[in-house]
């Protein structure tokens, strides 16, 4: 018999016999991990009531005490790294080598960073003659977090960290594909002494997300997902003027100049396309290679790809795991067919992997297209799978123009050994998360978020704490009021 999990409200798992149930599938095996009770309207109402109650307690707690409890949660997360990483591997299909070293680690880092910042929030005070005013940074209230499935626990941590540090509470809805990571975070917060209701988890699909974005008691929505969904979330949120953070998709350029370190550029292009089997929003899926290094780059890449091992995500040697679902795998394979039909040259990969241990899972070979042109769909649309498109360019001016010729603006990378050129080019790229001679590093200290259709607001970094507070100005009269009437 499969186990059943549910929403987590006010410090406890919900048990609602009237709830509809969906299945959580392990994408590497196609087997059911557990069934999940979707949140009913009664559960959603209970979550909001519990959040409102918890807000009164949490927002009044001295920030240094909030910080201590968040740091306790960080300690527990780190102690449970492997147990939590295993859940992420089973729910997402990503390799153990990544989940055990990145997912929980970067989630905990973000909470640690914002816990440190919590007691540093100060207001201002200014004299106006004898009168004066001062400001207070006050939390917003109940924040809805809505997550994608590619980094379930990390996304929950990145949203909880600034929100809770600033004194808000959260109702978090994980993706219906990956319901377990956020529940574990909720348990950790309770164990760390964070009051019941500060972090509630509601399970379900877009309908539950929609409900949250429409609810009048929710002050802000922090969303991670596709651009189209983000537009719907923003439109729904506008009805009650909620503030929003939108972490959306991308089709980012990775630019490799003739003078780049070839080995480093090849490593970066592989990381920027095959990490987490291509399911990373910031991936540099349009790889622009300058004509002088093009041939050598392609040959070196072709050799390197042969070392990639696609297989059982739990095997520590596996580099490429399973895609999130059968339908997502079909979407990725469709894009590969479209690339071939559009006339791109399939340099390597391109097929489903279904031998031995991959037999019932949703695996796709690391795939590289050369002879691509900017107008091909594989170079314009987010595929979110292990598919790299290589484009050739001649001049700096040309590549900047082509790199920016997209509605997305999430990330970008430049490889060159010319320090002036590296900065000069990246300053002209329309993207929020940029790397020079690096790709993908995203420490908690660095703000991340998109330009153009890739997002609104930022996660991580100093400025993000400010997105979870509002300023109250308080004017204090010392001098008597002079009446204009008498
Ligand atoms: P998605 O947009 O399909 O779903 C995201 C979440 O929104 C899910 O929890 C889903 O249930 C919910 N949802 C669906 N419809 C909704 C509605 N109408 N109202 C409210 N919520 C709704 O995205 P996905 O397939 O889960 O994730 C992949 C996408 O996420 C990719 O486009 C990727 O680039 C993006 N992503 C972005 C970042 C970033 O930081 N910029 C990080 C990770 C993933």
Tab-separated table of N, CA, C and O in Angstrom, residues 128-132 475-484:
chain	number	residue	atom	x	y	z
A	128	UNK	N	12.857	67.813	12.006
A	128	UNK	CA	12.194	68.819	11.170
A	128	UNK	C	11.928	70.015	12.092
A	128	UNK	O	10.820	70.183	12.592
A	129	UNK	N	12.976	70.746	12.406
A	129	UNK	CA	12.848	71.736	13.470
A	129	UNK	C	12.725	70.971	14.775
A	129	UNK	O	13.492	70.037	15.030
A	130	UNK	N	11.746	71.330	15.587
A	130	UNK	CA	11.538	70.574	16.826
A	130	UNK	C	10.791	69.273	16.574
A	130	UNK	O	10.950	68.298	17.293
A	131	UNK	N	9.923	69.293	15.561
A	131	UNK	CA	9.216	68.058	15.197
A	131	UNK	C	10.201	67.094	14.542
A	131	UNK	O	11.321	67.463	14.180
A	132	UNK	N	9.789	65.912	14.379
A	132	UNK	CA	10.635	64.945	13.654
A	132	UNK	C	9.756	63.825	13.116
A	132	UNK	O	8.577	63.718	13.470
A	475	UNK	N	5.188	60.792	11.819
A	475	UNK	CA	5.529	62.187	12.104
A	475	UNK	C	5.169	62.472	13.562
A	475	UNK	O	4.059	62.177	14.007
A	476	UNK	N	6.105	63.053	14.295
A	476	UNK	CA	5.857	63.351	15.711
A	476	UNK	C	5.865	64.865	15.921
A	476	UNK	O	6.867	65.533	15.641
A	477	UNK	N	4.742	65.388	16.365
A	477	UNK	CA	4.642	66.831	16.596
A	477	UNK	C	5.125	67.191	17.988
A	477	UNK	O	4.615	66.654	18.977
A	478	UNK	N	6.124	68.065	18.072
A	478	UNK	CA	6.582	68.586	19.370
A	478	UNK	C	6.012	70.002	19.542
A	478	UNK	O	5.454	70.347	20.582
A	479	UNK	N	6.164	70.816	18.482
A	479	UNK	CA	5.605	72.172	18.524
A	479	UNK	C	4.082	72.086	18.434
A	479	UNK	O	3.544	71.191	17.790
A	480	UNK	N	3.395	73.074	19.044
A	480	UNK	CA	1.930	73.072	18.912
A	480	UNK	C	1.513	73.306	17.465
A	480	UNK	O	2.239	73.946	16.695
A	481	UNK	N	0.377	72.754	17.100
A	481	UNK	CA	-0.166	72.939	15.748
A	481	UNK	C	-0.669	74.376	15.631
A	481	UNK	O	-1.362	74.859	16.528
A	482	UNK	N	-0.296	75.040	14.555
A	482	UNK	CA	-0.845	76.388	14.332
A	482	UNK	C	-2.119	76.246	13.533
A	482	UNK	O	-2.109	75.657	12.448
A	483	UNK	N	-3.207	76.799	14.061
A	483	UNK	CA	-4.487	76.620	13.372
A	483	UNK	C	-4.620	77.571	12.188
A	483	UNK	O	-4.392	78.766	12.316
A	484	UNK	N	-4.973	77.042	11.029
A	484	UNK	CA	-5.249	77.912	9.885
A	484	UNK	C	-6.666	78.467	9.948
A	484	UNK	O	-7.073	79.254	9.094
